[in-house]
CSV table of N, CA and C in Angstrom, one decimal:
chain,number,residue,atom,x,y,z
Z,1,UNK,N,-8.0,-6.9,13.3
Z,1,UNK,CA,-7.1,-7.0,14.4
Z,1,UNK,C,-7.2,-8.4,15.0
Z,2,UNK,N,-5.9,-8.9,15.0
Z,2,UNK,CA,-6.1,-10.2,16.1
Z,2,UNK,C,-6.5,-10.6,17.1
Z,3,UNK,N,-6.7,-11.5,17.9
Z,3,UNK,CA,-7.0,-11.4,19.3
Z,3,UNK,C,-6.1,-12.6,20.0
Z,4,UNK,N,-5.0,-12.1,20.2
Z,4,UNK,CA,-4.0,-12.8,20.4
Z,4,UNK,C,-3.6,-13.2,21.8
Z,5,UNK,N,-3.0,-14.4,22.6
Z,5,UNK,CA,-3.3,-14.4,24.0
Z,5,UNK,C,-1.7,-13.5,24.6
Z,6,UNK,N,-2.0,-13.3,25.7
Z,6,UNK,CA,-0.8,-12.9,26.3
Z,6,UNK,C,0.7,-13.8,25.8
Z,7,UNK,N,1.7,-12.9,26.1
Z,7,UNK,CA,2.9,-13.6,25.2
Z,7,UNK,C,3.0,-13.9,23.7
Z,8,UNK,N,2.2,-13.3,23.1
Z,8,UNK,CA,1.6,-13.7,21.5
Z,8,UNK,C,1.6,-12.5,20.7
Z,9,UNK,N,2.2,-12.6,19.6
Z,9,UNK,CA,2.5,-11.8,18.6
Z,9,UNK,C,1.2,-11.8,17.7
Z,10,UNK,N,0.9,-10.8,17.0
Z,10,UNK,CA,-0.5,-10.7,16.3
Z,10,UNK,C,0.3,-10.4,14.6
Z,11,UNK,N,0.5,-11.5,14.1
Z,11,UNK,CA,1.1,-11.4,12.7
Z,11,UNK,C,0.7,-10.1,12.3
Z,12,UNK,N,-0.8,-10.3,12.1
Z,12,UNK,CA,-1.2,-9.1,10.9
Z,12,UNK,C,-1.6,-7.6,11.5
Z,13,UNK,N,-0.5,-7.4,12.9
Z,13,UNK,CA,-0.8,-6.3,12.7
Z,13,UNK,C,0.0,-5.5,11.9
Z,14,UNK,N,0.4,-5.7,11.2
Z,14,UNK,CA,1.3,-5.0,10.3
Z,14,UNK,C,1.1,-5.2,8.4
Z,15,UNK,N,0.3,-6.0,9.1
Z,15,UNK,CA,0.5,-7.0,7.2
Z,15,UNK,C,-0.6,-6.3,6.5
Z,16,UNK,N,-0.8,-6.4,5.5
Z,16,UNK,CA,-1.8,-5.8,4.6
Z,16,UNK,C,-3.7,-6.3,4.6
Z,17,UNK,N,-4.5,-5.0,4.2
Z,17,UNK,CA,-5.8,-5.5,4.9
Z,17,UNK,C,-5.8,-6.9,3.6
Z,18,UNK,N,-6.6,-8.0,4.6
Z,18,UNK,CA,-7.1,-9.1,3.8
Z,18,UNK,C,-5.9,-9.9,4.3
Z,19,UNK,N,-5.0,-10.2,4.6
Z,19,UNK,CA,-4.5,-11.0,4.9
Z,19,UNK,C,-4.4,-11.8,6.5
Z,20,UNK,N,-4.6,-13.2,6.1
Z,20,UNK,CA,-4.9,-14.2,7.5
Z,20,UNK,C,-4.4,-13.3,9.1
Z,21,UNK,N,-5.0,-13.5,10.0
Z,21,UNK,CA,-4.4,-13.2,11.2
Z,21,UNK,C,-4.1,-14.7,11.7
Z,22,UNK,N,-2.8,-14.3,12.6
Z,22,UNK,CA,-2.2,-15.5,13.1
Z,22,UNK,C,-0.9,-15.2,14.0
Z,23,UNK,N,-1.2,-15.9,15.2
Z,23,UNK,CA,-0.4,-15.7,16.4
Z,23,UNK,C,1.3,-16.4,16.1
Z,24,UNK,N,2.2,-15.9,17.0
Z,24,UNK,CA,3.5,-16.4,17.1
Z,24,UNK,C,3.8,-16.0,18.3
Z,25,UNK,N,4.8,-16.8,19.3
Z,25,UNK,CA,5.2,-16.0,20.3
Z,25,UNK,C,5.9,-15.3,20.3
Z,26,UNK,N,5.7,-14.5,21.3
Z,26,UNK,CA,6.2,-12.9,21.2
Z,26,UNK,C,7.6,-12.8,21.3
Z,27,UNK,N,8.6,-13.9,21.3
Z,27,UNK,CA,9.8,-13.5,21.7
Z,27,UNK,C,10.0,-14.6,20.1
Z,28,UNK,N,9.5,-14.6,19.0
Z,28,UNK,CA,10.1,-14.8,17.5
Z,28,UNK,C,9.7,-12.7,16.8
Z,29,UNK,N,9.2,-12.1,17.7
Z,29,UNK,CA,8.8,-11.1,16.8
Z,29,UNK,C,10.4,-9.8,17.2
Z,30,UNK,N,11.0,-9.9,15.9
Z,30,UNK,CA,12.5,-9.6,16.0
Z,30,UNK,C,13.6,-10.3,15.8
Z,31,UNK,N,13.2,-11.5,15.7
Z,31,UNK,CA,14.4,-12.4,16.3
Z,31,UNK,C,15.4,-12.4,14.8
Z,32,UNK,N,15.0,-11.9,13.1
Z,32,UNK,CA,15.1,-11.4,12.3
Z,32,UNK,C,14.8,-12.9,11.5
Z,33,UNK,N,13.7,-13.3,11.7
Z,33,UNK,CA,13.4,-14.9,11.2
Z,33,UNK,C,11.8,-14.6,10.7
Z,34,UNK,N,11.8,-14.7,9.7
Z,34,UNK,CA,10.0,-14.7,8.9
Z,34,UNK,C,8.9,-15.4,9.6
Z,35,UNK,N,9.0,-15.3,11.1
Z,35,UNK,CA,7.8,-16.5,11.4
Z,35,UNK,C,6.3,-16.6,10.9
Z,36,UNK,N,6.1,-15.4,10.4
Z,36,UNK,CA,4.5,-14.6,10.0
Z,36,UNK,C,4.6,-15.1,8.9
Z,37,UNK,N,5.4,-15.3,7.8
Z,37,UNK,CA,5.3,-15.4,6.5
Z,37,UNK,C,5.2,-14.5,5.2
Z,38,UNK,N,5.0,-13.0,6.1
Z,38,UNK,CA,4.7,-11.9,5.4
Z,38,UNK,C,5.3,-10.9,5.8
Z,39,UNK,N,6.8,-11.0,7.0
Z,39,UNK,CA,7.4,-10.2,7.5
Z,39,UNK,C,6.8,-9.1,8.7
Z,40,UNK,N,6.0,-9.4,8.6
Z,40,UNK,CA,5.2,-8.5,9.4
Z,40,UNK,C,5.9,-8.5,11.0
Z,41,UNK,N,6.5,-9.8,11.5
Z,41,UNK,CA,6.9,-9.8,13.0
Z,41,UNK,C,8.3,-9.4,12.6
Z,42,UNK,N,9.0,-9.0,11.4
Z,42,UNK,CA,10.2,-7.8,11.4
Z,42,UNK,C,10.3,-6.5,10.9
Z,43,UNK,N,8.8,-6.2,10.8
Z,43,UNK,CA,9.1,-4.9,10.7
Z,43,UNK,C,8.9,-4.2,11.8
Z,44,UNK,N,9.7,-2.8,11.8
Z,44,UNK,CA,9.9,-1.8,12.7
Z,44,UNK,C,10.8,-2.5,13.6
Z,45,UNK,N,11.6,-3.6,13.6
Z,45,UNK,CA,12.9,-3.6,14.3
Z,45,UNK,C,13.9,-2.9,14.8
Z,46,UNK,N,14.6,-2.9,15.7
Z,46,UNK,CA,16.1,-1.9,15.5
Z,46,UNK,C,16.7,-2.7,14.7
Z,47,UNK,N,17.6,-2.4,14.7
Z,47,UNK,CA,19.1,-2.9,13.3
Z,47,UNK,C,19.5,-3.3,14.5
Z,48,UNK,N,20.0,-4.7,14.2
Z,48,UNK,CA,20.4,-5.8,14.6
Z,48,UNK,C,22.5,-5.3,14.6
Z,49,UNK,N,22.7,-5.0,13.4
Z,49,UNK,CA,23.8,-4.8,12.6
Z,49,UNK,C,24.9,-3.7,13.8
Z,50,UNK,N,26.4,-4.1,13.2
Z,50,UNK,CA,27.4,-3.5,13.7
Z,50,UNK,C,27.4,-2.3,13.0
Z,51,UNK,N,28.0,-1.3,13.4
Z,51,UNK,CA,28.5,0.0,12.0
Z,51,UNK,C,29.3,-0.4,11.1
Z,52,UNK,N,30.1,-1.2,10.9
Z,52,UNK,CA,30.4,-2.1,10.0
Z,52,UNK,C,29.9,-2.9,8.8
Z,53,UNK,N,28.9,-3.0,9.2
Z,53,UNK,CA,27.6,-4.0,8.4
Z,53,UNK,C,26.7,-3.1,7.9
Z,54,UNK,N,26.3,-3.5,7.5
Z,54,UNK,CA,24.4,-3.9,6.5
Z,54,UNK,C,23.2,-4.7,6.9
Z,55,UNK,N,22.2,-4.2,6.8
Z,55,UNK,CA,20.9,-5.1,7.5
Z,55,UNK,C,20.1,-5.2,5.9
Z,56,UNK,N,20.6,-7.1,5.8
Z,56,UNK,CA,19.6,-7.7,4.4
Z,56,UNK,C,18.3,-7.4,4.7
Z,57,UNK,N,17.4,-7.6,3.9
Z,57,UNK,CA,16.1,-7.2,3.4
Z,57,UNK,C,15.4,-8.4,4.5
Z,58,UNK,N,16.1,-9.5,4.6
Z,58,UNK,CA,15.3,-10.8,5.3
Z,58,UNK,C,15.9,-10.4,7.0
Z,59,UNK,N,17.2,-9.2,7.1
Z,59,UNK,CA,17.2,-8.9,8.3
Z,59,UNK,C,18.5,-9.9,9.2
Z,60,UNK,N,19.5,-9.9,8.3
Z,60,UNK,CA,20.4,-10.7,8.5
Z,60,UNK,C,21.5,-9.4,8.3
Z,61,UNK,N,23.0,-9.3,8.9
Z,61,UNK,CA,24.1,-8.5,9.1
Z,61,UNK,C,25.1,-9.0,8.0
Z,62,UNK,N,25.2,-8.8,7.0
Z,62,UNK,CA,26.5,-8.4,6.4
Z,62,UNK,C,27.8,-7.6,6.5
Z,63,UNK,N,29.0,-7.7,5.7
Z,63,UNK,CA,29.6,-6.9,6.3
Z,63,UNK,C,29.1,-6.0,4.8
Z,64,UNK,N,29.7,-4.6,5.2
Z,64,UNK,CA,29.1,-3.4,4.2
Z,64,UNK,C,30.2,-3.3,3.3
Z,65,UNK,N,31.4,-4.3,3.2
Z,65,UNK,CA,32.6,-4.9,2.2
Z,65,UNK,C,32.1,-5.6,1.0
Z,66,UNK,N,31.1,-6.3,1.5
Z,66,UNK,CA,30.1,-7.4,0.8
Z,66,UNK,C,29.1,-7.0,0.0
Z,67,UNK,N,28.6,-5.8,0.4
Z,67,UNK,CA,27.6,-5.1,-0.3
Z,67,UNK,C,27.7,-4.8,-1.8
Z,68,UNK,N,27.2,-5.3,-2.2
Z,68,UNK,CA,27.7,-4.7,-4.2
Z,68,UNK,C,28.3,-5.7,-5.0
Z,69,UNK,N,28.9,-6.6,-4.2
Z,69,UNK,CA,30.3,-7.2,-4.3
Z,69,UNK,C,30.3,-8.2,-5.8
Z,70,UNK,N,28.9,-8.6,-6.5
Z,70,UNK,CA,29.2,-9.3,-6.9
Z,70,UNK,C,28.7,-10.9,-6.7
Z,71,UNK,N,28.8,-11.0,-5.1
Z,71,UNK,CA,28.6,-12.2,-4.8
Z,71,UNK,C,27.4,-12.2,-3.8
Z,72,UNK,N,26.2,-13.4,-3.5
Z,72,UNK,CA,25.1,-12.7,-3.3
Z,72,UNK,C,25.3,-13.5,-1.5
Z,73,UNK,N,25.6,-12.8,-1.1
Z,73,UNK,CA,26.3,-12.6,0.7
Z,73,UNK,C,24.9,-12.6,1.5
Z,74,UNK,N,24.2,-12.0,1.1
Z,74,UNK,CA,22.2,-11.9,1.6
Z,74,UNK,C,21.5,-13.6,1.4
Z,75,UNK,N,20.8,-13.8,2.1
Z,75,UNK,CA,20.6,-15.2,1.7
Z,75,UNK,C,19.2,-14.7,0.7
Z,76,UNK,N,18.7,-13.9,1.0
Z,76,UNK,CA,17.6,-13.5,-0.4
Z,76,UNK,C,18.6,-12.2,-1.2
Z,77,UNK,N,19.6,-12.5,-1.4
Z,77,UNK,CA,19.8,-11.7,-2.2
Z,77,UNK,C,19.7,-10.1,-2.2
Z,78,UNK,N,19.2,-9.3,-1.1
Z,78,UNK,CA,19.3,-8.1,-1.5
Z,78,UNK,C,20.5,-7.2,-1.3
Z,79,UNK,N,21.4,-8.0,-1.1
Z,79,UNK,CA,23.1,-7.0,-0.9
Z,79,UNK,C,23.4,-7.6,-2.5
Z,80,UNK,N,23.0,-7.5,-3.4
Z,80,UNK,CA,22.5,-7.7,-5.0
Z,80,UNK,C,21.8,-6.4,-5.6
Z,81,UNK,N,20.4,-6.4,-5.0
Z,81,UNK,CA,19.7,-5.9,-6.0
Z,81,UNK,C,20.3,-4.3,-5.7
Z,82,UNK,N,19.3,-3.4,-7.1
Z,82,UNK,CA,19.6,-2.1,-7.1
Z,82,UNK,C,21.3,-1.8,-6.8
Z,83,UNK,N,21.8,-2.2,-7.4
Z,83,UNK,CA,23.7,-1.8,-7.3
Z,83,UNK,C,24.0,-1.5,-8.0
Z,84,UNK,N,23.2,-0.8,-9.0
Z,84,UNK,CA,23.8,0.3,-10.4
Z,84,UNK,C,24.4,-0.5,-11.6
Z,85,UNK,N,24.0,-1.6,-11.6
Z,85,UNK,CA,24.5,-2.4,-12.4
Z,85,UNK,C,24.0,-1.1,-14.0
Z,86,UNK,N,24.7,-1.3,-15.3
Z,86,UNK,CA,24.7,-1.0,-16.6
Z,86,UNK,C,23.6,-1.9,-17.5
Z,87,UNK,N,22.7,-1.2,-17.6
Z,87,UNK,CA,21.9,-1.9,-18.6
Z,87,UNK,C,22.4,-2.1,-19.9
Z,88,UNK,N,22.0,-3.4,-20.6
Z,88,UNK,CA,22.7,-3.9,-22.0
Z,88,UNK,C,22.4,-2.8,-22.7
């Protein structure tokens, strides 16, 4: 457990045992930006997203037009992966 000062986000409460503890201010935890480096300050978010959209894996809004599409709309890519693609 971290011991993090007021206003301060405690990375690893989330993150896996063995990994560094390390503060961020509490107003980057959400903001849908990797400050922790292990995602840890976006998980358990609400959805950022319109009902129209999609929430990327890095926590960014696509539209749900885009999803599948072919073209990689996600800036890591996960409105890509798992899309039923045909194995050779």
């Amino acid at each position: 457990m971290c011991d993090c000062g007021p206003g301060q986000f405690a990375c690893s409460a989330f993150a896996e045992e063995g990994d560094n503890c390390s503060c961020i201010p509490a107003r980057w935890h959400c903001d849908s930006d990797d400050d922790c480096g292990n995602g840890s300050d976006e998980l358990g978010c609400a959805p950022l997203c319109n009902p129209e959209e999609a929430l990327c894996q890095n926590g960014r809004c696509v539209l749900k037009t885009q999803w599948c599409d072919g073209n990689k709309n996600c800036a890591d890519g996960s409105d890509e992966a798992d899309c039923g693609k045909a194995a050779l």
